[in-house]
Short mmCIF file of C-alpha atoms in Angstrom, two decimals:
data_model
loop_
_atom_site.label_atom_id
_atom_site.label_comp_id
_atom_site.label_asym_id
_atom_site.label_seq_id
_atom_site.Cartn_x
_atom_site.Cartn_y
_atom_site.Cartn_z
CA MET Q 8 -64.71 13.40 -20.41
CA ILE Q 9 -63.80 13.00 -23.88
CA ARG Q 10 -59.88 12.36 -24.83
CA PRO Q 11 -58.70 15.75 -26.48
CA GLU Q 12 -57.58 15.47 -30.12
CA ILE Q 13 -54.28 17.12 -29.34
CA PRO Q 14 -53.31 15.48 -26.07
CA LEU Q 15 -51.38 17.89 -23.98
CA ALA Q 16 -48.91 16.69 -20.88
CA GLY Q 17 -46.22 18.62 -18.66
CA VAL Q 18 -44.28 18.40 -15.68
CA ILE Q 19 -45.46 20.58 -12.84
CA GLY Q 20 -42.74 21.71 -9.84
CA ASP Q 21 -41.62 24.82 -8.00
CA PRO Q 22 -39.13 25.59 -9.75
CA ILE Q 23 -39.44 23.70 -13.01
CA ALA Q 24 -36.99 25.63 -15.49
CA HIS Q 25 -34.21 23.13 -14.69
CA SER Q 26 -36.35 20.05 -15.67
CA LEU Q 27 -35.28 17.80 -18.62
CA SER Q 28 -38.50 16.41 -19.06
CA PRO Q 29 -39.91 18.68 -21.87
CA LYS Q 30 -36.80 17.65 -23.84
CA LEU Q 31 -37.29 13.82 -23.21
CA HIS Q 32 -41.05 13.82 -24.22
CA GLY Q 33 -40.59 16.33 -27.14
CA HIS Q 34 -38.05 13.95 -28.39
CA TRP Q 35 -40.28 11.04 -28.35
CA LEU Q 36 -43.34 12.90 -29.86
CA ARG Q 37 -41.28 14.29 -32.65
CA ARG Q 38 -39.65 10.84 -33.37
CA TYR Q 39 -42.87 8.78 -33.39
CA GLY Q 40 -44.88 11.48 -35.39
CA LEU Q 41 -47.31 11.89 -32.60
CA ARG Q 42 -49.98 14.58 -32.10
CA GLY Q 43 -49.42 16.07 -28.83
CA HIS Q 44 -47.35 18.80 -26.44
CA TYR Q 45 -45.53 18.43 -23.35
CA VAL Q 46 -44.65 21.50 -21.53
CA PRO Q 47 -43.31 22.91 -18.19
CA LEU Q 48 -45.62 24.06 -15.79
CA HIS Q 49 -44.37 26.32 -12.67
CA ILE Q 50 -47.23 25.86 -9.99
CA THR Q 51 -46.62 26.72 -6.43
CA HIS Q 52 -48.00 24.92 -3.56
CA ALA Q 53 -50.70 27.06 -3.02
CA ASN Q 54 -52.03 27.09 -6.40
CA LEU Q 55 -51.54 23.20 -6.88
CA ALA Q 56 -55.17 21.90 -6.16
CA ASP Q 57 -56.75 24.58 -7.90
CA ALA Q 58 -54.53 23.97 -11.13
CA PHE Q 59 -54.86 20.19 -10.80
CA HIS Q 60 -58.63 20.02 -11.31
CA MET Q 61 -58.63 22.41 -13.98
CA LEU Q 62 -55.72 20.77 -16.13
CA PRO Q 63 -58.12 18.13 -17.50
CA HIS Q 64 -60.36 20.60 -18.89
CA MET Q 65 -57.58 22.44 -20.68
CA GLY Q 66 -56.68 19.32 -22.39
CA PHE Q 67 -54.15 17.48 -20.22
CA VAL Q 68 -54.15 14.09 -20.05
CA GLY Q 69 -51.45 13.66 -17.32
CA VAL Q 70 -48.37 15.36 -15.77
CA ASN Q 71 -45.21 14.51 -14.40
CA VAL Q 72 -44.62 15.53 -10.54
CA THR Q 73 -41.41 16.93 -9.05
CA ILE Q 74 -40.04 18.68 -6.18
CA PRO Q 75 -41.98 19.80 -3.86
CA HIS Q 76 -45.29 18.36 -4.73
CA LYS Q 77 -44.64 14.79 -5.10
CA GLU Q 78 -46.35 13.91 -1.53
CA TYR Q 79 -48.82 16.30 -1.56
CA VAL Q 80 -50.23 15.03 -4.84
CA LEU Q 81 -51.40 11.91 -3.28
CA SER Q 82 -54.25 13.78 -1.41
CA LEU Q 83 -55.22 15.49 -4.82
CA ALA Q 84 -55.87 11.65 -6.62
CA THR Q 85 -58.75 9.87 -6.83
CA THR Q 86 -56.93 6.80 -7.26
CA VAL Q 87 -53.34 5.67 -6.00
CA THR Q 88 -51.29 2.59 -7.24
CA ASP Q 89 -50.09 0.39 -4.75
CA ARG Q 90 -46.50 1.38 -4.98
CA ALA Q 91 -47.24 4.98 -4.99
CA ALA Q 92 -49.28 4.61 -1.61
CA LEU Q 93 -46.23 2.44 -0.53
CA ILE Q 94 -43.37 5.06 -1.25
CA GLY Q 95 -45.72 7.74 -0.01
CA ALA Q 96 -45.43 9.89 -2.99
CA ALA Q 97 -46.24 10.17 -6.74
CA ASN Q 98 -44.25 11.26 -9.91
CA THR Q 99 -46.93 10.47 -12.58
CA ILE Q 100 -50.48 11.84 -12.71
CA SER Q 101 -52.92 10.55 -15.42
CA PHE Q 102 -56.12 12.38 -15.83
CA MET Q 103 -58.54 9.34 -16.89
CA SER Q 104 -61.21 9.71 -19.49
CA ASP Q 105 -63.96 8.78 -16.48
CA GLY Q 106 -62.94 11.95 -14.47
CA ARG Q 107 -60.53 10.10 -12.28
CA ILE Q 108 -57.13 11.40 -11.29
CA GLN Q 109 -54.64 8.64 -10.90
CA ALA Q 110 -51.11 8.81 -8.90
CA ASP Q 111 -48.33 6.40 -9.60
CA ASN Q 112 -44.51 6.36 -8.96
CA THR Q 113 -42.35 5.13 -11.63
CA ASP Q 114 -39.15 6.00 -10.02
CA GLY Q 115 -38.40 2.42 -8.57
CA GLN Q 116 -39.25 0.86 -12.01
CA GLY Q 117 -37.13 3.64 -14.04
CA PHE Q 118 -34.32 2.54 -11.32
CA LEU Q 119 -34.65 -1.24 -12.09
CA SER Q 120 -35.12 -0.71 -16.04
CA ASN Q 121 -31.74 1.45 -15.97
CA ILE Q 122 -29.63 -1.39 -14.50
CA ARG Q 123 -31.16 -3.95 -16.65
CA GLN Q 124 -30.76 -2.04 -20.03
CA SER Q 125 -26.90 -2.00 -19.31
CA LEU Q 126 -26.83 -5.66 -17.43
CA PRO Q 127 -29.70 -7.87 -18.89
CA GLY Q 128 -30.81 -10.28 -16.39
CA TRP Q 129 -29.64 -8.69 -13.41
CA THR Q 130 -31.80 -8.91 -10.27
CA ALA Q 131 -31.61 -7.62 -6.86
CA SER Q 132 -31.76 -10.86 -5.48
CA ASN Q 133 -28.01 -11.01 -6.48
CA GLY Q 134 -26.99 -9.90 -2.87
CA PRO Q 135 -27.20 -7.18 -0.47
CA ALA Q 136 -27.81 -3.56 -1.64
CA LEU Q 137 -26.29 -0.15 0.24
CA VAL Q 138 -28.29 2.64 -0.37
CA LEU Q 139 -27.14 6.10 0.31
CA GLY Q 140 -29.80 8.74 1.42
CA ALA Q 141 -33.21 8.27 2.64
CA GLY Q 142 -35.40 11.03 0.65
CA GLY Q 143 -38.24 10.31 -1.80
CA ALA Q 144 -35.73 8.81 -4.43
CA ALA Q 145 -34.40 6.32 -1.81
CA LYS Q 146 -37.93 5.51 -0.79
CA ALA Q 147 -38.63 4.42 -4.43
CA ILE Q 148 -35.43 2.30 -4.94
CA VAL Q 149 -35.55 0.67 -1.84
CA SER Q 150 -39.22 -0.35 -2.32
CA ALA Q 151 -38.10 -1.63 -6.05
CA LEU Q 152 -35.08 -3.67 -4.64
CA ILE Q 153 -37.31 -5.21 -1.97
CA SER Q 154 -39.91 -6.19 -4.66
CA ASP Q 155 -37.12 -7.50 -6.80
CA GLY Q 156 -35.81 -9.94 -4.28
CA ALA Q 157 -33.11 -8.14 -2.40
CA PRO Q 158 -32.15 -10.02 0.44
CA ARG Q 159 -31.05 -7.01 2.71
CA VAL Q 160 -30.74 -3.46 1.83
CA ILE Q 161 -28.75 -1.14 4.15
CA VAL Q 162 -29.79 2.33 4.18
CA ALA Q 163 -27.36 4.97 5.57
CA ASN Q 164 -28.32 8.74 5.75
CA ARG Q 165 -26.76 11.57 7.22
CA THR Q 166 -29.52 11.70 9.45
CA ARG Q 167 -29.95 8.35 11.24
CA ALA Q 168 -33.75 8.70 12.09
CA ARG Q 169 -34.88 9.14 8.35
CA ALA Q 170 -32.98 5.68 7.61
CA ASP Q 171 -34.70 4.18 10.53
CA ALA Q 172 -37.95 5.37 9.19
CA LEU Q 173 -37.34 3.33 6.16
CA LYS Q 174 -37.26 0.30 7.94
CA ASP Q 175 -40.76 1.01 9.95
CA GLN Q 176 -42.07 1.73 6.16
CA PHE Q 177 -40.62 -1.20 4.39
CA GLY Q 178 -39.91 -3.82 6.70
CA ALA Q 179 -37.24 -6.19 8.33
CA ARG Q 180 -35.53 -6.32 4.83
CA VAL Q 181 -34.44 -2.73 5.37
CA GLU Q 182 -31.06 -2.51 7.72
CA PRO Q 183 -30.31 1.02 8.90
CA GLN Q 184 -26.95 2.28 9.60
CA ASP Q 185 -24.96 5.36 10.59
CA TRP Q 186 -23.32 7.33 7.86
CA THR Q 187 -20.12 7.20 9.40
CA ARG Q 188 -20.10 3.25 8.85
CA ILE Q 189 -21.21 3.16 5.15
CA SER Q 190 -17.47 2.35 3.82
CA ASP Q 191 -17.77 -0.77 6.43
CA PHE Q 192 -20.47 -2.44 4.14
CA VAL Q 193 -18.85 -2.00 0.97
CA PRO Q 194 -17.04 -5.34 0.42
CA ASP Q 195 -20.36 -7.28 1.13
CA CYS Q 196 -22.69 -5.28 -1.57
CA ALA Q 197 -23.59 -6.57 -4.74
CA LEU Q 198 -25.30 -3.07 -5.44
CA ILE Q 199 -24.25 0.50 -4.14
CA VAL Q 200 -26.65 3.12 -4.82
CA ASN Q 201 -25.98 7.01 -4.25
CA THR Q 202 -29.26 8.70 -3.96
CA THR Q 203 -28.40 11.87 -2.38
CA SER Q 204 -27.12 14.95 -3.85
CA LEU Q 205 -23.36 14.74 -2.99
CA GLY Q 206 -21.24 14.65 -5.86
CA MET Q 207 -23.63 17.00 -7.93
CA ASP Q 208 -22.24 20.01 -9.48
CA GLY Q 209 -21.93 22.53 -7.00
CA GLN Q 210 -22.64 20.08 -3.87
CA PRO Q 211 -20.02 18.55 -1.66
CA PRO Q 212 -18.29 15.67 -2.69
CA LEU Q 213 -19.45 11.98 -1.62
CA SER Q 214 -16.87 10.42 0.44
CA LEU Q 215 -17.16 6.59 0.23
CA ASN Q 216 -13.96 4.34 0.49
CA LEU Q 217 -14.11 1.87 -2.57
CA SER Q 218 -10.60 0.17 -1.61
CA ARG Q 219 -12.41 -3.04 -0.46
CA VAL Q 220 -15.16 -3.16 -3.20
CA SER Q 221 -15.48 -6.09 -5.28
CA PRO Q 222 -15.38 -5.74 -9.03
CA LEU Q 223 -18.56 -7.77 -9.22
CA THR Q 224 -20.49 -5.16 -7.11
CA VAL Q 225 -22.50 -2.82 -9.38
CA VAL Q 226 -22.15 1.12 -8.52
CA THR Q 227 -24.68 3.51 -9.69
CA ASP Q 228 -25.62 7.04 -9.08
CA ILE Q 229 -28.88 9.00 -9.39
CA VAL Q 230 -26.86 12.17 -9.86
CA TYR Q 231 -26.71 13.01 -13.72
CA LYS Q 232 -24.64 16.20 -13.64
CA PRO Q 233 -21.93 15.28 -14.08
CA LEU Q 234 -22.77 11.98 -15.97
CA GLU Q 235 -19.84 10.38 -14.38
CA THR Q 236 -19.48 11.53 -10.72
CA ASP Q 237 -16.33 10.88 -8.73
CA LEU Q 238 -18.20 7.62 -7.13
CA LEU Q 239 -18.65 6.30 -10.54
CA ARG Q 240 -15.34 7.05 -11.69
CA ALA Q 241 -13.66 5.48 -8.54
CA ALA Q 242 -15.86 2.33 -8.86
CA ARG Q 243 -14.97 2.01 -12.84
CA GLU Q 244 -11.33 2.38 -11.91
CA ALA Q 245 -11.75 -0.43 -9.24
CA GLY Q 246 -13.24 -2.51 -12.13
CA CYS Q 247 -16.99 -2.40 -11.11
CA GLU Q 248 -19.94 -2.07 -13.46
CA THR Q 249 -21.06 1.36 -13.37
CA ILE Q 250 -24.56 2.86 -14.27
CA ASP Q 251 -25.09 6.94 -14.37
CA GLY Q 252 -28.23 8.64 -13.13
CA LEU Q 253 -29.46 9.78 -16.76
CA GLY Q 254 -31.09 6.65 -17.39
CA MET Q 255 -33.21 6.41 -14.65
CA LEU Q 256 -34.70 9.70 -15.42
CA LEU Q 257 -35.39 8.21 -18.98
CA HIS Q 258 -36.65 5.09 -18.17
CA GLN Q 259 -39.01 6.39 -15.64
CA ALA Q 260 -40.74 8.63 -18.12
CA VAL Q 261 -41.59 5.40 -20.30
CA PRO Q 262 -45.10 4.55 -18.34
CA GLY Q 263 -46.25 8.02 -18.35
CA PHE Q 264 -45.83 8.54 -22.16
CA GLU Q 265 -47.47 5.39 -23.22
CA ARG Q 266 -50.26 6.30 -21.01
CA TRP Q 267 -50.70 9.76 -22.12
CA PHE Q 268 -49.93 9.33 -26.10
CA GLY Q 269 -50.52 5.81 -26.44
CA TYR Q 270 -47.06 4.74 -27.99
CA THR Q 271 -44.25 2.72 -25.95
CA PRO Q 272 -41.32 4.78 -26.47
CA LEU Q 273 -37.58 3.48 -26.62
CA VAL Q 274 -34.61 4.49 -24.32
CA ASP Q 275 -31.98 4.52 -26.46
CA ASP Q 276 -28.44 6.54 -27.57
CA ASP Q 277 -30.75 8.98 -29.73
CA LEU Q 278 -32.68 9.94 -26.73
CA ARG Q 279 -29.72 10.40 -24.63
CA ARG Q 280 -28.13 12.78 -26.99
CA ALA Q 281 -31.12 14.68 -27.47
CA VAL Q 282 -31.85 15.22 -23.46
CA LEU Q 283 -28.01 16.02 -23.10
CA ALA Q 284 -27.81 18.72 -26.02
CA GLU Q 285 -27.74 22.41 -25.11
#
């Protein structure tokens, strides 16, 4: 298959109109003067397999994948990276020139890059991490933390069985705990991560007592609407370093853009402003 002269990429999901990815990639394409387009693609589960195999013939070199397709697309790929296989989900698909379909997961890489942009030299080996939630984002983040040397990753989910499943999936350094006990672990953690939708606009609040948090603890939230959640505000007032969730979205997009359009883009304030602009 010949690489198209004007490469196309996009994001597939159901629904998809809310996605910020077209703004993100569109900004990079304009900024670097690159030929190509990035579009939202509303594709249902019933049509996904057919669409997946048609897209390369339409000039697409890759797509991002969002809810609810991240797990199913693994079965449509001919090559799956180790990290996507371990996590059991993919968010970045590349249609290769030799006809292969490669599935990758860059969410964990985006999470770590977001922290390191604010805190150069930061490493997960600094101490235990507390991860709230056990969904797809949590899986990618737990995998990344373990790979980066976290000595212990405490996972709490409102349904305990899902936290237990992450221990089965990622091994002995994962410590499942009951949701009702999350505040007990705050004093011992070097990193606290909210991967749930709690605290997002229109969702119930996240109740986490930070009265005993160390000011050395890094607190981050993958929610980015609002940019400063109640969790981040309380952590900031307690003297902690806080990192909002928008950066994870921006950084996870870098590897795909690089593969599809042949240029390594920057994540900076200009990009943040472009993505947040109405």
